[in-house]
Short mmCIF file of C-alpha atoms in Angstrom, two decimals:
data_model
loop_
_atom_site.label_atom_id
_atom_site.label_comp_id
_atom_site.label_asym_id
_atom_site.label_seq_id
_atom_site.Cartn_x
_atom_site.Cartn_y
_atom_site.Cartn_z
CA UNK A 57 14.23 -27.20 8.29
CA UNK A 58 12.21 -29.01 6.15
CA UNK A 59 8.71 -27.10 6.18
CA UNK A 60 8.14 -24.77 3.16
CA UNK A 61 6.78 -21.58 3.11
CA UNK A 62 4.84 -20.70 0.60
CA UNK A 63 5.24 -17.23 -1.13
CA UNK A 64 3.25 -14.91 -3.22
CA UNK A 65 5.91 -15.69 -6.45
CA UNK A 66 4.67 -19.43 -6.73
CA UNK A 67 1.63 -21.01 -7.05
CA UNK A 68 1.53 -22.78 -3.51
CA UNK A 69 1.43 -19.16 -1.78
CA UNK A 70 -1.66 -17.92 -4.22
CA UNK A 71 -4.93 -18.34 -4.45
CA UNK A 72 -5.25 -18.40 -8.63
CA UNK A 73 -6.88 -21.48 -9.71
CA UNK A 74 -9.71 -22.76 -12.54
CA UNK A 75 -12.13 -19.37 -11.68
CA UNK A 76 -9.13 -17.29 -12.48
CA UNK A 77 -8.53 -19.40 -15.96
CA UNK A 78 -12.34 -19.54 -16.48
CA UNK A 79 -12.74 -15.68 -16.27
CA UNK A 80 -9.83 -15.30 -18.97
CA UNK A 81 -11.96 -17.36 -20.84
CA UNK A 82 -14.47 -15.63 -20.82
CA UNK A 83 -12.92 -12.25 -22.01
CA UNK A 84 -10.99 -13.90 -24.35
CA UNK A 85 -13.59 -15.67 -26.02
CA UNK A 86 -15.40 -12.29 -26.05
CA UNK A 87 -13.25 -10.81 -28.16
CA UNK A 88 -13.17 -7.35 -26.65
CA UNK A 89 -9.49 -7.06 -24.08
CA UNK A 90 -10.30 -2.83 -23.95
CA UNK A 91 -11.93 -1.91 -20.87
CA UNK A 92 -13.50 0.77 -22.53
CA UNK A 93 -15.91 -0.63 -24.60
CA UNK A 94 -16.10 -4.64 -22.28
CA UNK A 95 -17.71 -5.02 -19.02
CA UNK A 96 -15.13 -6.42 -16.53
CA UNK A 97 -13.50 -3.45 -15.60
CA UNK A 98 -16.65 -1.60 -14.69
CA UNK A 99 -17.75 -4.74 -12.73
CA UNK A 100 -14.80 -4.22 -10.80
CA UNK A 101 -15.36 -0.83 -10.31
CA UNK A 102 -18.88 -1.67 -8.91
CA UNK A 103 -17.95 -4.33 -6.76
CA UNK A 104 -15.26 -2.57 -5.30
CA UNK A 105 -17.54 0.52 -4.28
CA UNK A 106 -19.94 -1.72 -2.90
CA UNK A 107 -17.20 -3.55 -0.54
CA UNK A 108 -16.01 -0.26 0.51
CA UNK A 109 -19.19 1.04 0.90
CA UNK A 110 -17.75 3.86 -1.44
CA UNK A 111 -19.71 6.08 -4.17
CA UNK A 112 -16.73 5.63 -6.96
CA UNK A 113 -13.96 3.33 -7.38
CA UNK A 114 -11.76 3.74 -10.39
CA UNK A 115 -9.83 0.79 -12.03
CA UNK A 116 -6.09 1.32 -13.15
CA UNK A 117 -3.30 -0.32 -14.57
CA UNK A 118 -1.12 -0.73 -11.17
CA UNK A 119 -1.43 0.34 -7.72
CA UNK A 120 1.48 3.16 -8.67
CA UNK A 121 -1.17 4.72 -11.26
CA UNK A 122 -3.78 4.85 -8.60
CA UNK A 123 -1.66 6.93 -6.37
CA UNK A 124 -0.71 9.37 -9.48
CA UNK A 125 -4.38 9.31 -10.02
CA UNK A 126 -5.50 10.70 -5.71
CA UNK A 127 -2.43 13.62 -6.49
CA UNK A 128 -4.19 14.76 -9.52
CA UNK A 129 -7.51 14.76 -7.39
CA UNK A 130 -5.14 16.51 -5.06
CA UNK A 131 -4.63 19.29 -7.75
CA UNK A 132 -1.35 20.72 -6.39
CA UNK A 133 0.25 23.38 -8.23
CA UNK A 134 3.78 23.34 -9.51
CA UNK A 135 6.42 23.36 -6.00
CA UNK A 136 3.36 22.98 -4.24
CA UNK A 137 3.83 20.17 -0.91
CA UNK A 138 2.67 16.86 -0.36
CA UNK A 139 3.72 15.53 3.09
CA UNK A 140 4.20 11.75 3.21
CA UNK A 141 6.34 8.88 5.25
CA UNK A 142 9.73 7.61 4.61
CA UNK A 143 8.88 4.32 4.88
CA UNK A 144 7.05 2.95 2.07
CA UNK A 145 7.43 1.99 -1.67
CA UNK A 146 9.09 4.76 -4.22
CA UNK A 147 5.14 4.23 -5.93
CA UNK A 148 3.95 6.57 -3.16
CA UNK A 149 6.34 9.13 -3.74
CA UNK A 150 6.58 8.79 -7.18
CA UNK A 151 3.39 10.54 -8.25
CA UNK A 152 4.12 13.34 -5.83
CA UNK A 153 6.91 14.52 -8.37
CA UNK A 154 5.30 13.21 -11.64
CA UNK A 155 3.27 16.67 -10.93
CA UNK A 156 5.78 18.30 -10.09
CA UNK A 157 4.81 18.64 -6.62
CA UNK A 158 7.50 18.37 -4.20
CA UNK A 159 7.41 15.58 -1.41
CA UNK A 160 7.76 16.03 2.24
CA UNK A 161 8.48 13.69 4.64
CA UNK A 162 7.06 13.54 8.36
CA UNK A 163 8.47 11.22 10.11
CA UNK A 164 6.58 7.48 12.39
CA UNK A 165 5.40 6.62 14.91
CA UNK A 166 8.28 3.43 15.93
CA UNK A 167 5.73 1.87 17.55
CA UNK A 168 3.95 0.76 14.10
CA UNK A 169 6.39 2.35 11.37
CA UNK A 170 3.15 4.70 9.97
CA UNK A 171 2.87 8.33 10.07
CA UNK A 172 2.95 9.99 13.23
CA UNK A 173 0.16 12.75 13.35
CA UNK A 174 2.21 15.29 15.14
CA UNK A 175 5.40 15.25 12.97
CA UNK A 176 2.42 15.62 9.85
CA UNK A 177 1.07 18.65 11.87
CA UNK A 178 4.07 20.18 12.24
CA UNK A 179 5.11 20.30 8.72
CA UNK A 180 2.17 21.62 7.13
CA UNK A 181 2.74 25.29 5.87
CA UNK A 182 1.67 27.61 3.04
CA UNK A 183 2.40 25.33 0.18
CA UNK A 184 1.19 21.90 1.55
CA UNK A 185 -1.68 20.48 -0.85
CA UNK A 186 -2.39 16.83 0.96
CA UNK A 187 -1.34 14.62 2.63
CA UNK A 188 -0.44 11.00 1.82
CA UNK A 189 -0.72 8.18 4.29
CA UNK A 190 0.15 4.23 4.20
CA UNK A 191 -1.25 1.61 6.10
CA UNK A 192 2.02 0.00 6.40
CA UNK A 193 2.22 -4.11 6.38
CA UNK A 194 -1.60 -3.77 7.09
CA UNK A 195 -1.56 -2.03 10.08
CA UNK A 196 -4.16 0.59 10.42
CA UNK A 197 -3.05 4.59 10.25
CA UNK A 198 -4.31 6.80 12.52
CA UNK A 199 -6.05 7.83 9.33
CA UNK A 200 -9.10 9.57 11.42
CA UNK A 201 -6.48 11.87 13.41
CA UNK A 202 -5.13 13.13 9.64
CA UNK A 203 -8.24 13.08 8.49
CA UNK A 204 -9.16 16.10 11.12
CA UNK A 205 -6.12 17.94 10.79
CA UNK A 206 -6.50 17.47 6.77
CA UNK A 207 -9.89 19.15 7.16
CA UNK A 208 -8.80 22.08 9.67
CA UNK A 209 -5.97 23.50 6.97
CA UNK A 210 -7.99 22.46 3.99
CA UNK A 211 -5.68 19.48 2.64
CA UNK A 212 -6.47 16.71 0.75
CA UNK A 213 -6.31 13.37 2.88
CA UNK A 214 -4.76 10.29 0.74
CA UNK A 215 -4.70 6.78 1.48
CA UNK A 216 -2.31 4.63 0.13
CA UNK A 217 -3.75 0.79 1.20
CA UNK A 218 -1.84 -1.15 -1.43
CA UNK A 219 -0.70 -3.39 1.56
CA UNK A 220 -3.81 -2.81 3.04
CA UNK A 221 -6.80 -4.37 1.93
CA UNK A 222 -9.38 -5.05 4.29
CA UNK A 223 -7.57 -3.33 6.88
CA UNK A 224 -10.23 -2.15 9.46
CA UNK A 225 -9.94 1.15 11.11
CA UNK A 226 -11.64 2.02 14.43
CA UNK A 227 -15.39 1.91 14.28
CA UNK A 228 -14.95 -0.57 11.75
CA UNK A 229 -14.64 1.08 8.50
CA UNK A 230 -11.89 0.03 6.28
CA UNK A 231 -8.59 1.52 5.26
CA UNK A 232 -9.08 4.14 2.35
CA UNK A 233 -12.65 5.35 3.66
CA UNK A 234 -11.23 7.70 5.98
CA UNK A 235 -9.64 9.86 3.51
CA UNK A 236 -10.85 12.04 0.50
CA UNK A 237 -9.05 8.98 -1.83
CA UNK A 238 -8.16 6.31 -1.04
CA UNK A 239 -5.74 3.17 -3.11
CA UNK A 240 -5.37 -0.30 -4.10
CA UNK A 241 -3.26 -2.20 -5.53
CA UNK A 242 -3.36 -5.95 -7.52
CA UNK A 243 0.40 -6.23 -7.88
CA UNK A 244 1.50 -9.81 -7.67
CA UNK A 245 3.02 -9.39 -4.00
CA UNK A 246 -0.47 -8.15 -3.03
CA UNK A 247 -3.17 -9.60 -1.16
CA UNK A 248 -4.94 -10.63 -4.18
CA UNK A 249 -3.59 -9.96 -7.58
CA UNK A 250 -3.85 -10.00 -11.20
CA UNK A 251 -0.23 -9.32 -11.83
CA UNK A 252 -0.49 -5.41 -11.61
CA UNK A 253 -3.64 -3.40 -11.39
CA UNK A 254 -5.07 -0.37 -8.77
CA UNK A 255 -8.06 0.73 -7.96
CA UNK A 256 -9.05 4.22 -6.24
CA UNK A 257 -12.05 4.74 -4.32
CA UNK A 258 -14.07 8.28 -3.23
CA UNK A 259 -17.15 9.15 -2.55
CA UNK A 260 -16.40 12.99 -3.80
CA UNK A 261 -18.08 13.37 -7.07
CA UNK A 262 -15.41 15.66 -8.67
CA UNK A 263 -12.59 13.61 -7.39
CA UNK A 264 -13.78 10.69 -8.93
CA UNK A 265 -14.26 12.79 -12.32
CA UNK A 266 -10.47 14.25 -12.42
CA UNK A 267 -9.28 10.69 -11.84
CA UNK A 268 -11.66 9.20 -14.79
CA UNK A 269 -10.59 11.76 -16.99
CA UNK A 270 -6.67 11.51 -16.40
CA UNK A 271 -6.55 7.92 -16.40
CA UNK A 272 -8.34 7.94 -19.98
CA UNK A 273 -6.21 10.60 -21.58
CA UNK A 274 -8.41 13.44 -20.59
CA UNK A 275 -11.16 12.06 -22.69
CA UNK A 276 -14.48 12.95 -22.09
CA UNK A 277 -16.07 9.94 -24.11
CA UNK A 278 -19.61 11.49 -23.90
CA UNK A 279 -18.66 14.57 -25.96
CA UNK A 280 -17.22 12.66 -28.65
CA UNK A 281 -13.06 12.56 -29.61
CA UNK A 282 -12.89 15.68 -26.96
CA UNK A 283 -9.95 15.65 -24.78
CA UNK A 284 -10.48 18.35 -21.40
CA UNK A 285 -7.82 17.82 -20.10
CA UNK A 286 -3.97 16.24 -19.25
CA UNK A 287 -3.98 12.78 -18.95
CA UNK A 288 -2.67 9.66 -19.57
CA UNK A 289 -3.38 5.80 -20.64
CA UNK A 290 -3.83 4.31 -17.19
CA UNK A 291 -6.71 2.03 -18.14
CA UNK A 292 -7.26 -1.33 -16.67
CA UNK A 293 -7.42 -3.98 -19.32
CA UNK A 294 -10.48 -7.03 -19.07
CA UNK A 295 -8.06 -9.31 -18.60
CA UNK A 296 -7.09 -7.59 -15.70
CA UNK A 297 -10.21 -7.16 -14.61
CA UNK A 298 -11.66 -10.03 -14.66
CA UNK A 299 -8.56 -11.90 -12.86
CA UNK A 300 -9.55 -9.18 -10.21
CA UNK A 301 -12.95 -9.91 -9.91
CA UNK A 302 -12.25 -13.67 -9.22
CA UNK A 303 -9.74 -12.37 -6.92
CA UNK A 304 -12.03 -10.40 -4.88
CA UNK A 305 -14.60 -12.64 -4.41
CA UNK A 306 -11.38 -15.07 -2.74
CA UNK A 307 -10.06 -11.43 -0.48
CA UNK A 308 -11.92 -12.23 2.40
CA UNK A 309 -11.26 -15.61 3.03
CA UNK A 310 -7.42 -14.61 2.31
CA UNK A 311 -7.55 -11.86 4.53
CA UNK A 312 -9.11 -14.19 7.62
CA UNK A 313 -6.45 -16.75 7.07
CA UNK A 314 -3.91 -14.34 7.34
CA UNK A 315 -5.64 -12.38 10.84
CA UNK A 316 -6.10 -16.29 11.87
CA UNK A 317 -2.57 -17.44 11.87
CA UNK A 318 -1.16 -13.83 12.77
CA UNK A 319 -3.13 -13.98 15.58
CA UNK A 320 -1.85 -17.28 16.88
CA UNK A 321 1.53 -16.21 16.42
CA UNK A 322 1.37 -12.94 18.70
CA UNK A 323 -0.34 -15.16 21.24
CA UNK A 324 2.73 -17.64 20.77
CA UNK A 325 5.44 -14.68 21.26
CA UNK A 326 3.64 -13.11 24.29
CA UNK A 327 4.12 -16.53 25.73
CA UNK A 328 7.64 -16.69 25.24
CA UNK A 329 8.09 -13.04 26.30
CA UNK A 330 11.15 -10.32 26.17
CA UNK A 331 10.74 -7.49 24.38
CA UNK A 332 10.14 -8.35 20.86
CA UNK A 333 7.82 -5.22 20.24
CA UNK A 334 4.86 -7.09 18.54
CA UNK A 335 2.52 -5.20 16.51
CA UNK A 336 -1.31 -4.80 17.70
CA UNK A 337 -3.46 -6.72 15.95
CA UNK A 338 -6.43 -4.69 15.82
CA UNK A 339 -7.99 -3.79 12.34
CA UNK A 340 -4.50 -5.38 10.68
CA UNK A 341 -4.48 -6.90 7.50
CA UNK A 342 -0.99 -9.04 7.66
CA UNK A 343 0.34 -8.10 4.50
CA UNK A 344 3.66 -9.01 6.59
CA UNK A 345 3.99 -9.88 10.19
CA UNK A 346 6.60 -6.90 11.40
CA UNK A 347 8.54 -6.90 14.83
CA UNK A 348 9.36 -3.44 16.46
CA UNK A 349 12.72 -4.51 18.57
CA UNK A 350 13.54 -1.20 21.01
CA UNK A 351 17.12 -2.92 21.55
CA UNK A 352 17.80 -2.36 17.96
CA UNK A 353 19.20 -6.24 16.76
CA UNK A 354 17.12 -6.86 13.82
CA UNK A 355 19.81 -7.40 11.77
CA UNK A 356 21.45 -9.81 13.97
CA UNK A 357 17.57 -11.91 14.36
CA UNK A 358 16.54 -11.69 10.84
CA UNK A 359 19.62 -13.89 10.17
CA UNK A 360 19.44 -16.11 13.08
CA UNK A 361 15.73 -16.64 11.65
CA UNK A 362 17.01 -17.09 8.04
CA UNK A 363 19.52 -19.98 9.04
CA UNK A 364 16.54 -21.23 10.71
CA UNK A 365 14.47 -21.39 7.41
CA UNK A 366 12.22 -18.28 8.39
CA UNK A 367 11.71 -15.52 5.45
CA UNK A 368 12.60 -12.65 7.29
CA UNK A 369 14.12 -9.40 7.03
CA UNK A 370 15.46 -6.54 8.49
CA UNK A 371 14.58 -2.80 7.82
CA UNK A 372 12.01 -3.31 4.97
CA UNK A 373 13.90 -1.07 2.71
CA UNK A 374 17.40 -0.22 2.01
CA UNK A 375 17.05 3.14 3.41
CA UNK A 376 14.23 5.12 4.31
CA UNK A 377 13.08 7.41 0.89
CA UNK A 378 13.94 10.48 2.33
CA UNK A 379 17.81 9.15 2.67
CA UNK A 380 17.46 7.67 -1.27
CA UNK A 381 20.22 8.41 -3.38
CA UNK A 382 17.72 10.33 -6.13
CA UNK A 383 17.43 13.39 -4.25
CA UNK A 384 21.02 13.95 -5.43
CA UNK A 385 20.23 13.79 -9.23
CA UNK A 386 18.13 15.64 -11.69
CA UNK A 387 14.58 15.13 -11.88
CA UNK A 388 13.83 15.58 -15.40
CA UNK A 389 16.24 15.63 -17.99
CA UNK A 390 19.64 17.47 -16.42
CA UNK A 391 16.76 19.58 -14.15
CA UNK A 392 16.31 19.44 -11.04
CA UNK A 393 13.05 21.11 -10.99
CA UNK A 394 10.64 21.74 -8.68
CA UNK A 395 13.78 20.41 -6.04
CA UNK A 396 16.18 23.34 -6.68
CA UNK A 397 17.54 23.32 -3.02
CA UNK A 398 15.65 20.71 -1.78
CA UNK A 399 17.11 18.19 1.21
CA UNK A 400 14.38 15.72 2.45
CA UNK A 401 14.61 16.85 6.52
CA UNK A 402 16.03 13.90 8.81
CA UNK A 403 13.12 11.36 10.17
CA UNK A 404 15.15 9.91 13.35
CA UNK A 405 12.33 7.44 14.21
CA UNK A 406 12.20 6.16 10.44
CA UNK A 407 15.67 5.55 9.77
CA UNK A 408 16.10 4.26 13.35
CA UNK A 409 13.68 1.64 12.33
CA UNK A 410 15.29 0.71 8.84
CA UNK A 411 18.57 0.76 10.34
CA UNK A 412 18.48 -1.16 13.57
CA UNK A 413 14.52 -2.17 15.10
CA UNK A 414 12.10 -3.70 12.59
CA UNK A 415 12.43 -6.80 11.29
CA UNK A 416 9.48 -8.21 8.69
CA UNK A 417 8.63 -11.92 8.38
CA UNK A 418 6.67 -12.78 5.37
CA UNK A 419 3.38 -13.71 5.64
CA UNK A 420 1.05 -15.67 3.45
CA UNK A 421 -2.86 -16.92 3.67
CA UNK A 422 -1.66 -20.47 3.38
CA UNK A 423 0.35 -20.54 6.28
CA UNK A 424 -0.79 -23.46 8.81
CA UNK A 425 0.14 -24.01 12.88
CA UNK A 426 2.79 -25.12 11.77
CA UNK A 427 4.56 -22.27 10.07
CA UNK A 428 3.34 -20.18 13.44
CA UNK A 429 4.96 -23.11 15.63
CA UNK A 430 8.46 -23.12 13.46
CA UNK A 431 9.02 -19.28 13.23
CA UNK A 432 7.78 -18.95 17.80
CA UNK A 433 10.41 -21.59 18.36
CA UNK A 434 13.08 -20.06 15.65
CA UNK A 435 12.64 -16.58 18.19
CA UNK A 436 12.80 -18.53 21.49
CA UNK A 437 16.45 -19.66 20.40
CA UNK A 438 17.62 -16.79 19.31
CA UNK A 439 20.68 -15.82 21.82
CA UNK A 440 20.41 -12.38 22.02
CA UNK A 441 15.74 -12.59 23.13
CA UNK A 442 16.22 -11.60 26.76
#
């Protein structure tokens, strides 16, 4: 095959260009790179809000920082529980023990690979603090079902949307409103970037305060070189920022092109038919276009579609997180606290999916009909469809 697909690593599968150069530019020629005492970063932060029709939204330096910011919103206690899913980046779990919280993991719904409500529900006990939810590959959460049973035990609902911007959740609100915080990343392999950078939105007033604070050291700046709490140096730099801000203003028209061409692909692959378990398109963002297979040969298709030139993949990860070798070592130094006796619990549906049924194909704004037409036919010859 001769058609190329663009990816997120090279130019071609980006959407950087002169407004991207012109805004480093302008910080540059400024003179002032610090977010705390330039302007870009608190555009962001504005612009942000506004989108997400959110009171706060806090810049970072990476989508991983934005998550350790929500579980310090959070507030959990040493040992105390965060329940989460298996299938996601380390960066949402991360966090979790960084405050030496301990992670739990419910397991998905196989259907769409995020967190299935009733496995949360049924976890939840004395020491559970939050929950933490991802809209996996784009696809909208059933964050309004968490959101409820968040609210009826008292829990802290947190949305991880790092793959998920734009994602629209019924009634139309997006992905991160649903929850008390909610998080965004600007990683390269993002939907927009500026290399790394997060952002965390909230409309809860002290929420938004105890993520300020941490991610500036714990410094109150209005009371002078006073620091009120723990915190760290997870500031957003203006050059950053201001990469970001061209970014955004490019997010929607990447996010259409994506919902465009996903779109004509699902329409292609209910034409061709067997059971290829196709994701619903409703509300989904495309980070990647994922395939649910019930007859468990994802393996076997993600290398029929790689001889055929497709980027695809089976099982996302490796192995689901709560099968990842580090629960076997220490945490901190040679301790293993707060895990002493800790063994994540078995998530059948999860590892059932890494192992054997989804399969991701990479998707990419600047994908034409002709990327959908090459990776449809690449299916219909696979042997094993029917």
């Amino acid at each position: 095959m001769t058609l190329h697909f663009p990816n997120m690593a090279e130019p071609a599968g980006r959407t950087l260009g002169d407004e991207e150069v012109a805004a480093l530019d302008r910080v540059i020629r400024s003179g002032m790179l610090n977010s705390v005492w330039g302007t870009e970063a608190r555009a962001l932060e504005r612009e942000v809000a506004e989108l997400y029709g959110s009171r706060h939204a806090i810049a970072c330096a990476s989508g991983t920082a934005a998550l350790h910011l929500s579980v310090v919103a959070a507030a959990p206690d040493p040992g105390d529980e965060i329940i989460t899913t298996p299938i996601t980046d380390f960066g949402t779990v991360a966090p979790i023990l960084a405050q030496n919280a301990v992670p739990v993991f419910a397991d998905v719904d196989p259907s769409d690979g995020n967190l299935d409500p009733d496995a949360v529900a049924a976890l939840i006990g004395p020491r559970t603090r939050a929950i933490m939810a991802v809209h996996l590959f784009g696809a909208p959460a059933r964050a309004g079902e968490l959101r409820r049973l968040a609210d009826r035990h008292g829990l802290t609902l947190i949305e991880d949307c790092a793959q998920a911007w734009l994602t629209e959740l019924p009634g139309g609100r997006y992905a991160g409103t649903a929850g008390h915080v909610g998080t965004l990343s600007l990683q390269q392999w993002k939907h927009i970037t500026c290399g790394d950078g997060g952002l965390a939105v909230t409309d809860d007033d002290e929420l938004a305060r105890r993520m300020r604070l941490f991610a500036d050291k714990g410094w109150d700046r209005a009371a002078g070189r006073s620091h009120e709490s723990l915190g760290l140096n997870y500031r957003m730099t203006e050059l950053q920022a201001a990469v970001a801000r061209a970014q955004l203003a490019k997010l929607p028209g990447v996010v259409e092109s994506r919902r465009r061409t996903a779109g004509l692909l699902v329409d292609a692959l209910r034409e061709i038919g067997g059971d290829l378990g196709l994701p619903r398109p409703d509300g989904h963002a495309w980070w990647l276009f994922p395939l649910f297979l019930p007859r468990g040969d994802a393996p076997e298709l993600a290398e029929h579609l790689n001889a055929a030139g497709i980027p695809a993949r089976a099982g996302y990860l490796k192995e689901p997180l709560n099968r990842a070798p580090l629960w076997d070592g220490p945490v901190y130094g040679s301790s293993r606290y707060p895990l002493e006796g800790y063994r994540p619990a078995p998530c059948p549906e999860a590892e059932r999916l890494v192992a054997t049924t989804l399969l991701v194909v990479d998707w990419n704004e600047h994908y034409t009909s002709e990327h959908v037409k090459a990776v449809a036919e690449a299916i219909a010859s696979y042997p094993g469809r029917s």
